[in-house]
Tab-separated table of C-alpha atoms in Angstrom:
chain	number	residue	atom	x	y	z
O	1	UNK	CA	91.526	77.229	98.393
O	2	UNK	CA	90.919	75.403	94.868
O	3	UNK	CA	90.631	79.541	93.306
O	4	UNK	CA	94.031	79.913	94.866
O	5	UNK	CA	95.561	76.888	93.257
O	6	UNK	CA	93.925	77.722	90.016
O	7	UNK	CA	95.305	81.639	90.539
O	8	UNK	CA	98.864	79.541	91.012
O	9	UNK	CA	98.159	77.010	88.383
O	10	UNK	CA	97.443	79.902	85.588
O	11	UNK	CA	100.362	82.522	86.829
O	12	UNK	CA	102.879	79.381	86.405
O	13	UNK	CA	101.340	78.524	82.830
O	14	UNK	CA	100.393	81.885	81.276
O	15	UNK	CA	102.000	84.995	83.287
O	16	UNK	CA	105.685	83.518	84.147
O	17	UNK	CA	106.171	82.467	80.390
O	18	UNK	CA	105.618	86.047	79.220
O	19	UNK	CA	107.808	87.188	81.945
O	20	UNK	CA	110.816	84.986	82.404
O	21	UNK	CA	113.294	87.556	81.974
O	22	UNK	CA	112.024	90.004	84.561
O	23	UNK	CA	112.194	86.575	86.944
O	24	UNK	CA	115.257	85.374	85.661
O	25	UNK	CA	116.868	88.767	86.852
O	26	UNK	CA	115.050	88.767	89.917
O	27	UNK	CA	116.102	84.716	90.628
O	28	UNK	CA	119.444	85.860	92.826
O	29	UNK	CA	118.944	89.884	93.365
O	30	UNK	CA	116.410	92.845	94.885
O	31	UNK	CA	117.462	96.249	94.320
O	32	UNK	CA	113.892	97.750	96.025
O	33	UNK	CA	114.074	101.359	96.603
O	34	UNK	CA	111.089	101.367	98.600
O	35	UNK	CA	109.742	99.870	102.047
O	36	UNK	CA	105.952	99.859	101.704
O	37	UNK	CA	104.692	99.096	105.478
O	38	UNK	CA	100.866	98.546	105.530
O	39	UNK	CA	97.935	96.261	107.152
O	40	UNK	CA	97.335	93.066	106.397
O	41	UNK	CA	93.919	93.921	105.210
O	42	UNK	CA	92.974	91.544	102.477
O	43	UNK	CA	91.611	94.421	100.885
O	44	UNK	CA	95.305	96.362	100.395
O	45	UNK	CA	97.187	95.326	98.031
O	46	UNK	CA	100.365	97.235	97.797
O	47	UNK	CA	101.485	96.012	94.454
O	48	UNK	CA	97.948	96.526	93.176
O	49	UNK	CA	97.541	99.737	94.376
O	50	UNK	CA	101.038	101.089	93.186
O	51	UNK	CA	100.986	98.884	89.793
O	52	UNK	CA	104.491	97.901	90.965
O	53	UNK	CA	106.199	94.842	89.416
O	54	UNK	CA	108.437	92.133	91.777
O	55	UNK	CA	110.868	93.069	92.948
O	56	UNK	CA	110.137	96.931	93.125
O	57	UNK	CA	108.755	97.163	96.646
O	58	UNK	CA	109.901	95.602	99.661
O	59	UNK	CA	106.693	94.917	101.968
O	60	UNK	CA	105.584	94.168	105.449
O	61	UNK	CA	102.109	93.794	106.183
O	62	UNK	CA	100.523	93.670	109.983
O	63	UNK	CA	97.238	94.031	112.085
O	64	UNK	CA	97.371	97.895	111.798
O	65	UNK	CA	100.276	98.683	109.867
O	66	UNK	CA	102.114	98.772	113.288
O	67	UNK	CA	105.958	99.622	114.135
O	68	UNK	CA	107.143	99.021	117.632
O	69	UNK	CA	109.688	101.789	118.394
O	70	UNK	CA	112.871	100.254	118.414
O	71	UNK	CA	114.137	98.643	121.627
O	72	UNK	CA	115.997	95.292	122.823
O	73	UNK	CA	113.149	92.757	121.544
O	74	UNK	CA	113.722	91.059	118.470
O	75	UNK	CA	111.027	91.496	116.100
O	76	UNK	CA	110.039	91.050	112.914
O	77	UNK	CA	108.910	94.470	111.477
O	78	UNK	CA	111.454	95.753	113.290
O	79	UNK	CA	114.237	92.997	111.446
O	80	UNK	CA	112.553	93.497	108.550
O	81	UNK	CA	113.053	97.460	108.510
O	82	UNK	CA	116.665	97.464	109.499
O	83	UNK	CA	117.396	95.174	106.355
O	84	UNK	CA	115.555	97.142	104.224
O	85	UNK	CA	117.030	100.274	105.073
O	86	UNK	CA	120.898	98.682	106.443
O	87	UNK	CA	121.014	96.313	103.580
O	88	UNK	CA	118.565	96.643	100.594
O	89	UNK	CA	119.194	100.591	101.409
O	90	UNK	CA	115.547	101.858	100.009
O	91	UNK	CA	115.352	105.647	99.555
O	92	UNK	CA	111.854	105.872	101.026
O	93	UNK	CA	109.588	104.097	103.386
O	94	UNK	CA	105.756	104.688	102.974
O	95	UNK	CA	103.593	103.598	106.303
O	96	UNK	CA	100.248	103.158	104.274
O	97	UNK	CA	97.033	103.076	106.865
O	98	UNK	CA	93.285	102.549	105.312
O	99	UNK	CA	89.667	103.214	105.583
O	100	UNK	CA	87.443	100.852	107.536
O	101	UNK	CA	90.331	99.251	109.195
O	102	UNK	CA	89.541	96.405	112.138
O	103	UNK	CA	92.713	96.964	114.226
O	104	UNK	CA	91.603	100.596	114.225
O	105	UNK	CA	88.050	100.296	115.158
O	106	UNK	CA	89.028	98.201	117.744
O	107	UNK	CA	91.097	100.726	119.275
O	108	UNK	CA	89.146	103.744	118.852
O	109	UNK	CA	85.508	101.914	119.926
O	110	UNK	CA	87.393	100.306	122.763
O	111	UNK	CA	86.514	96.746	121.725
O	112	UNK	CA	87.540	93.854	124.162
O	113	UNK	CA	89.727	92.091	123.150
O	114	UNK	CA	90.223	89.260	125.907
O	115	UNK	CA	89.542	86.451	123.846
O	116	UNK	CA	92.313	87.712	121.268
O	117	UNK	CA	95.527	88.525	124.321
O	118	UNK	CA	97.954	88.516	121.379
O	119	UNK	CA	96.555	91.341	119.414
O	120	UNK	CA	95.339	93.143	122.641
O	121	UNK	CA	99.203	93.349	123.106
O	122	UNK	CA	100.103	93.893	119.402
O	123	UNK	CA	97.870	96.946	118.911
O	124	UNK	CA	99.646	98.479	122.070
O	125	UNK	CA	102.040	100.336	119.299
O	126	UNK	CA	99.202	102.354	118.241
O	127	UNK	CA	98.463	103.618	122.214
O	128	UNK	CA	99.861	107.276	121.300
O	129	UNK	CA	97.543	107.571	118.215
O	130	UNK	CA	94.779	106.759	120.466
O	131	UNK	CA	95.808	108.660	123.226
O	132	UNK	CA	95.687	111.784	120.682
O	133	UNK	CA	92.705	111.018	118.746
O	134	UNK	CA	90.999	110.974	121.985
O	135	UNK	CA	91.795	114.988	122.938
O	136	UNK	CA	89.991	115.694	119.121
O	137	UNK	CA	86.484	116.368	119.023
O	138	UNK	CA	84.317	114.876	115.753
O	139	UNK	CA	80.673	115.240	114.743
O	140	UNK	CA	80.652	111.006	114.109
O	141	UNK	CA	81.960	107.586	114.766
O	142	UNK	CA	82.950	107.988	111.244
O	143	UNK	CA	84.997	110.657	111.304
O	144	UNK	CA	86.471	109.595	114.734
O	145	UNK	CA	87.607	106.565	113.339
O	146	UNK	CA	88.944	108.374	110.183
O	147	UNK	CA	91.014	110.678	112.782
O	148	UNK	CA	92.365	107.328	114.467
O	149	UNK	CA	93.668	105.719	111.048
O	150	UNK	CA	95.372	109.320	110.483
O	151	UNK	CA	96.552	109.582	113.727
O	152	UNK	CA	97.856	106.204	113.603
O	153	UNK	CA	99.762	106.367	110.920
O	154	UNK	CA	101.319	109.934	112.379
O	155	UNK	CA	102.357	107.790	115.325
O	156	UNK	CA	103.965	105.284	113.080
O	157	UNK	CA	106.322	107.590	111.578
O	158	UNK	CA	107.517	108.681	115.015
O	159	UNK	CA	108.262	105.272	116.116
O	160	UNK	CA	110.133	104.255	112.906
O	161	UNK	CA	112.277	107.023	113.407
O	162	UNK	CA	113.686	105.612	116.525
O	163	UNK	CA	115.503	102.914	114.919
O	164	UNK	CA	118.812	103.744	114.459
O	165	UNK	CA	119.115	102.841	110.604
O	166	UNK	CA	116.389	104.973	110.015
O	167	UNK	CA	118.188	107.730	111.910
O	168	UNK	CA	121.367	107.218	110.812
O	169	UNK	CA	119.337	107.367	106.648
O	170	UNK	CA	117.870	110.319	107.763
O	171	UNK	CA	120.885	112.084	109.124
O	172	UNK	CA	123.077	111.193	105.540
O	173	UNK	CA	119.442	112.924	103.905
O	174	UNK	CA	119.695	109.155	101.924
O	175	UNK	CA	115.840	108.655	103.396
O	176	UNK	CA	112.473	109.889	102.830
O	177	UNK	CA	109.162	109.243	104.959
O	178	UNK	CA	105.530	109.130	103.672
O	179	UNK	CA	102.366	108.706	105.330
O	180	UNK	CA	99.561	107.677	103.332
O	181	UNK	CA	95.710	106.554	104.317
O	182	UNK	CA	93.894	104.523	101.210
O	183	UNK	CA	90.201	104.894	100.883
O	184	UNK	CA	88.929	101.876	99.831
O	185	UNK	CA	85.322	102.859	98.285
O	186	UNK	CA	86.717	106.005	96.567
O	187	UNK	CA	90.034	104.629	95.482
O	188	UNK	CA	91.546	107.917	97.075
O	189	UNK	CA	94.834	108.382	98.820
O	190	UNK	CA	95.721	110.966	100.917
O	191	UNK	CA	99.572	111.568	102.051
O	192	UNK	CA	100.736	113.336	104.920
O	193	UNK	CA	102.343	116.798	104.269
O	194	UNK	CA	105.027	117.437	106.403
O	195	UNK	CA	105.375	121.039	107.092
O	196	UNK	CA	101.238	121.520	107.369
O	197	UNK	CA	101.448	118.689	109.169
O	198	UNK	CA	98.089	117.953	107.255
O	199	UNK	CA	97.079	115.034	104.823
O	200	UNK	CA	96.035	115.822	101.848
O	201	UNK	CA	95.391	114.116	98.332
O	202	UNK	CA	98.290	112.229	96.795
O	203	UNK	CA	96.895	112.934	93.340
O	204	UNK	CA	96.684	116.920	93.717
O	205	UNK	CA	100.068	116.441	96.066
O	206	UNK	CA	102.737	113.883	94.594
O	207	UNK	CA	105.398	115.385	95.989
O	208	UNK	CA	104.010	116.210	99.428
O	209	UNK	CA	106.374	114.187	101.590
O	210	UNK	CA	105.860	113.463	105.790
O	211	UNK	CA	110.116	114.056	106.118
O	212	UNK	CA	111.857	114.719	103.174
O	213	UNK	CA	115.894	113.997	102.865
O	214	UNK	CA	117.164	117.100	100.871
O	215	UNK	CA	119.369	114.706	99.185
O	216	UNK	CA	117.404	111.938	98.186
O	217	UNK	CA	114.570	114.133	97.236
O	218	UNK	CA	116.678	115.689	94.692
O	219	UNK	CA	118.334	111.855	93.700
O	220	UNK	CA	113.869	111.103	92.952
């Protein structure tokens, strides 16, 4: 705990004083244009990864990078979406999934989870992915549990679409979806491409897109 004290200690003394105007425009507003949904993996970092300042991405971070499909239960993510879409009004939403992930594993190796009830019942949302991941055939665990994170993430996409201010952006083409999996030895990303339906790399693809809004493609 003392490192993240000291982390605090030098951002307050060093970092802030070279940035106070970014901050001091930042103290009463966020104009984020994207929702960056990902695990909360210690090891993903969306800022990081992106090389994002504050204030530039609007995050929520899970067990799995999970969204429940909308329904009458108040939740979080699901709060959390509908204000960044409804209020903050981001042009894009990324669902971000990632090699060697524990929520996945679990799933795909069919781990018990007894002694954990709350994130037996969390990782639920991600009972399609496995459900299809389990029809696929693969030569390893490996690749198996490569095909879950994919699949996942796929599945993901479909729920967040049932929430009606994600419909509603999509319908006014003011909203675009991506679907990305990070690989965290390689530093690779690979993003889903909608029409192939395949993912592919982010670095050879940057404008592959899982949906793309006519409108707000052309506004990028």
């Amino acid at each position: 705990m003392q490192n993240i004290i000291k982390g605090f200690l030098k951002f307050q003394q060093e970092c802030f004083p070279q940035r106070t105007k970014l901050f001091k425009d930042l103290a009463n507003n966020q104009s984020p244009s994207v929702l960056f949904i990902t695990c909360s993996d210690s090891r993903v970092v969306p800022e990081f990864l992106t090389q994002q300042e504050p204030g530039n991405l609007f995050v929520i971070r899970n067990a799995g990078n999970l969204v429940p499909s909308y329904g009458p239960e108040v939740g979080g993510v699901s709060a959390s979406v509908e204000y960044a879409v409804a209020a903050l009004g981001v042009t894009d939403i990324v669902i971000c999934g990632h090699s060697d992930c524990g929520a996945m594993t679990a799933i795909n190796q069919g781990v018990s989870l007894d002694h954990m009830p709350m994130v037996a019942q969390w990782l639920k949302h991600a009972d399609a992915a496995k459900l299809v991941n389990a029809t696929r055939f693969y030569a390893s665990e490996a690749e198996s549990l490569n095909g879950m994170v994919q699949a996942n993430v796929v599945a993901q996409l479909s729920n967040l679409k049932t929430h009606p201010s994600v419909a509603v952006a999509i319908e006014q083409e003011r909203l675009n979806l991506h679907g990305w999996v990070y690989d965290i030895e390689s530093g690779e990303m690979l993003t889903l491409e909608g029409k192939s339906k395949q993912f592919v790399s982010l670095s050879e693809n940057p404008y592959a897109c899982a949906l793309a809004s006519h409108r707000a493609a052309n506004a990028a």
